[in-house]
Short mmCIF file of C-alpha atoms in Angstrom, two decimals:
data_model
loop_
_atom_site.label_atom_id
_atom_site.label_comp_id
_atom_site.label_asym_id
_atom_site.label_seq_id
_atom_site.Cartn_x
_atom_site.Cartn_y
_atom_site.Cartn_z
CA MET A 1 0.00 0.00 0.00
CA PRO A 2 1.22 3.50 -0.69
CA GLU A 3 2.19 5.67 2.24
CA VAL A 4 0.22 8.89 2.48
CA ASP A 5 2.34 11.79 3.70
CA ALA A 6 1.84 15.56 3.87
CA PHE A 7 3.11 16.07 0.32
CA THR A 8 1.07 13.31 -1.38
CA ARG A 9 -2.10 13.78 0.71
CA PRO A 10 -3.79 16.01 -1.94
CA TYR A 11 -3.25 13.23 -4.53
CA TRP A 12 -4.72 10.51 -2.32
CA ASP A 13 -7.57 12.71 -1.05
CA ALA A 14 -8.54 13.48 -4.66
CA ALA A 15 -8.35 9.77 -5.54
CA ALA A 16 -10.70 9.01 -2.62
CA GLU A 17 -13.13 11.46 -4.28
CA GLY A 18 -12.73 9.77 -7.68
CA ARG A 19 -10.40 12.42 -9.17
CA LEU A 20 -6.93 11.96 -10.64
CA LEU A 21 -4.36 14.72 -10.03
CA LEU A 22 -1.08 15.47 -11.79
CA ARG A 23 1.72 17.90 -11.05
CA ARG A 24 2.38 20.70 -13.57
CA CYS A 25 5.44 22.92 -13.75
CA ARG A 26 4.91 26.69 -13.73
CA GLY A 27 8.59 27.38 -14.32
CA GLY A 28 9.35 29.84 -17.10
CA GLY A 29 9.02 28.20 -20.51
CA CYS A 30 8.43 24.66 -19.19
CA GLY A 31 4.80 23.91 -18.31
CA ALA A 32 5.33 20.13 -18.37
CA ALA A 33 2.97 17.81 -16.52
CA HIS A 34 4.48 14.83 -14.70
CA HIS A 35 3.51 11.74 -12.79
CA TYR A 36 4.43 10.30 -10.19
CA PRO A 37 4.06 13.34 -7.91
CA ARG A 38 7.34 15.11 -7.10
CA GLU A 39 8.10 18.39 -5.36
CA PHE A 40 10.11 19.59 -8.37
CA CYS A 41 9.81 19.40 -12.15
CA PRO A 42 11.80 16.42 -13.49
CA TYR A 43 12.32 18.30 -16.79
CA CYS A 44 13.63 21.73 -15.74
CA TRP A 45 14.15 21.19 -11.97
CA SER A 46 11.88 24.11 -11.05
CA GLU A 47 10.22 23.87 -7.66
CA ASP A 48 7.29 25.95 -8.96
CA VAL A 49 4.92 23.00 -9.49
CA VAL A 50 1.23 22.74 -8.66
CA TRP A 51 -1.47 20.09 -8.49
CA GLU A 52 -3.97 20.06 -11.35
CA PRO A 53 -6.89 17.81 -12.24
CA ALA A 54 -6.33 15.26 -15.00
CA THR A 55 -9.08 14.23 -17.41
CA GLY A 56 -8.70 10.58 -16.48
CA ARG A 57 -8.34 9.65 -20.15
CA ALA A 58 -5.39 7.67 -21.46
CA THR A 59 -4.22 5.27 -24.16
CA LEU A 60 -2.58 1.92 -23.59
CA TYR A 61 1.19 2.03 -24.18
CA THR A 62 2.14 -1.50 -23.08
CA TRP A 63 1.09 -4.25 -20.68
CA SER A 64 2.07 -7.55 -19.12
CA VAL A 65 -0.05 -10.22 -17.48
CA VAL A 66 1.16 -10.99 -13.97
CA HIS A 67 0.54 -14.63 -13.06
CA ARG A 68 2.43 -14.73 -9.77
CA ASN A 69 2.87 -12.09 -7.09
CA ASP A 70 3.43 -13.06 -3.49
CA LEU A 71 2.94 -9.55 -2.09
CA PRO A 72 -0.44 -8.72 -0.55
CA PRO A 73 -2.95 -7.79 -1.88
CA PHE A 74 -1.73 -8.75 -5.37
CA GLY A 75 -1.51 -12.49 -4.79
CA GLU A 76 -5.28 -12.65 -4.31
CA ARG A 77 -5.86 -11.05 -7.74
CA VAL A 78 -3.56 -13.00 -10.08
CA PRO A 79 -3.65 -13.03 -12.98
CA TYR A 80 -3.93 -9.26 -13.50
CA VAL A 81 -2.80 -6.84 -16.18
CA ALA A 82 0.02 -4.48 -15.18
CA ALA A 83 0.26 -1.65 -17.69
CA VAL A 84 1.83 1.63 -18.69
CA VAL A 85 -0.61 4.20 -20.07
CA ASP A 86 -0.11 7.55 -21.78
CA LEU A 87 -2.30 10.16 -20.08
CA VAL A 88 -3.79 12.71 -22.49
CA GLU A 89 -1.96 15.40 -20.50
CA GLY A 90 1.36 13.83 -21.53
CA PRO A 91 2.84 11.79 -18.68
CA ARG A 92 3.13 8.02 -18.68
CA MET A 93 1.73 6.21 -15.68
CA MET A 94 2.13 2.67 -14.34
CA THR A 95 -1.24 1.19 -13.46
CA GLU A 96 -3.48 -1.83 -13.82
CA ILE A 97 -6.05 -2.53 -16.54
CA THR A 98 -9.36 -3.91 -15.30
CA ASP A 99 -12.67 -4.97 -16.84
CA CYS A 100 -11.05 -6.15 -20.07
CA PRO A 101 -9.91 -9.66 -21.01
CA GLU A 102 -6.23 -9.65 -21.98
CA PRO A 103 -6.85 -10.87 -25.57
CA GLU A 104 -8.93 -7.71 -26.21
CA LEU A 105 -6.13 -5.30 -25.21
CA ARG A 106 -4.55 -3.28 -28.02
CA ILE A 107 -1.71 -0.76 -28.03
CA GLY A 108 -3.27 2.71 -28.33
CA MET A 109 -6.72 1.66 -27.11
CA PRO A 110 -8.58 4.45 -25.28
CA LEU A 111 -8.88 4.04 -21.51
CA ALA A 112 -10.61 5.79 -18.63
CA VAL A 113 -9.56 5.96 -14.99
CA HIS A 114 -11.58 4.52 -12.16
CA PHE A 115 -10.57 3.87 -8.57
CA ARG A 116 -10.22 0.66 -6.58
CA ARG A 117 -10.41 1.01 -2.83
CA GLU A 118 -7.78 -0.98 -0.98
CA GLY A 119 -6.54 -1.39 2.54
CA GLU A 120 -7.37 -2.69 5.96
CA GLY A 121 -10.75 -4.06 6.89
CA ASP A 122 -12.78 -5.27 3.94
CA GLY A 123 -10.34 -3.51 1.59
CA MET A 124 -12.89 -3.09 -1.17
CA GLY A 125 -15.86 -0.80 -1.45
CA ALA A 126 -14.79 1.72 1.19
CA GLY A 127 -16.99 4.79 1.11
CA ALA A 128 -15.92 7.57 -1.23
CA GLY A 129 -16.30 10.04 1.63
CA GLU A 130 -13.42 8.52 3.54
CA GLY A 131 -10.21 10.47 3.23
CA ALA A 132 -7.02 8.97 1.93
CA GLY A 133 -5.57 6.68 4.50
CA ALA A 134 -8.74 6.67 6.62
CA GLY A 135 -8.76 3.34 8.39
CA GLY A 136 -5.71 2.38 6.34
CA ARG A 137 -7.67 2.58 3.06
CA VAL A 138 -6.65 4.30 -0.13
CA ALA A 139 -8.22 4.63 -3.57
CA ILE A 140 -5.86 3.40 -6.28
CA PRO A 141 -6.22 4.76 -9.83
CA VAL A 142 -6.66 1.91 -12.35
CA PHE A 143 -7.89 2.02 -15.94
CA ARG A 144 -10.45 0.22 -18.09
CA PRO A 145 -11.56 0.57 -21.71
CA ALA A 146 -13.24 3.92 -22.37
#
């Protein structure tokens, strides 16, 4: 499970509300969006970066079917599709593809984000009103066909 800290809390709180956030550089002449969240721009090194909402739309860049993973909670879900997607805002993001049989996946297929609730207790179906990390639960962004 990801660790929620003061810096990443806005990301996880937004995810708990069903919203995906990115970081965007406001440094002179840059303007690049990036993911995973960092306190600086990985392109120009500016520290003038802000959170911004993402559309939640992406295209499939590549994937692999994971048949064995001994780490909880993944072992309970094998096989699953680990993937890299290109967000329409520009960044690539590692994620999981759900609600699509592997033979139907195609490079470049349009995808949409949704959120799986994970963590302590029942782990699934935690209320959207719970904040990130509430009761040890987080909402993880995953993608499915648009």
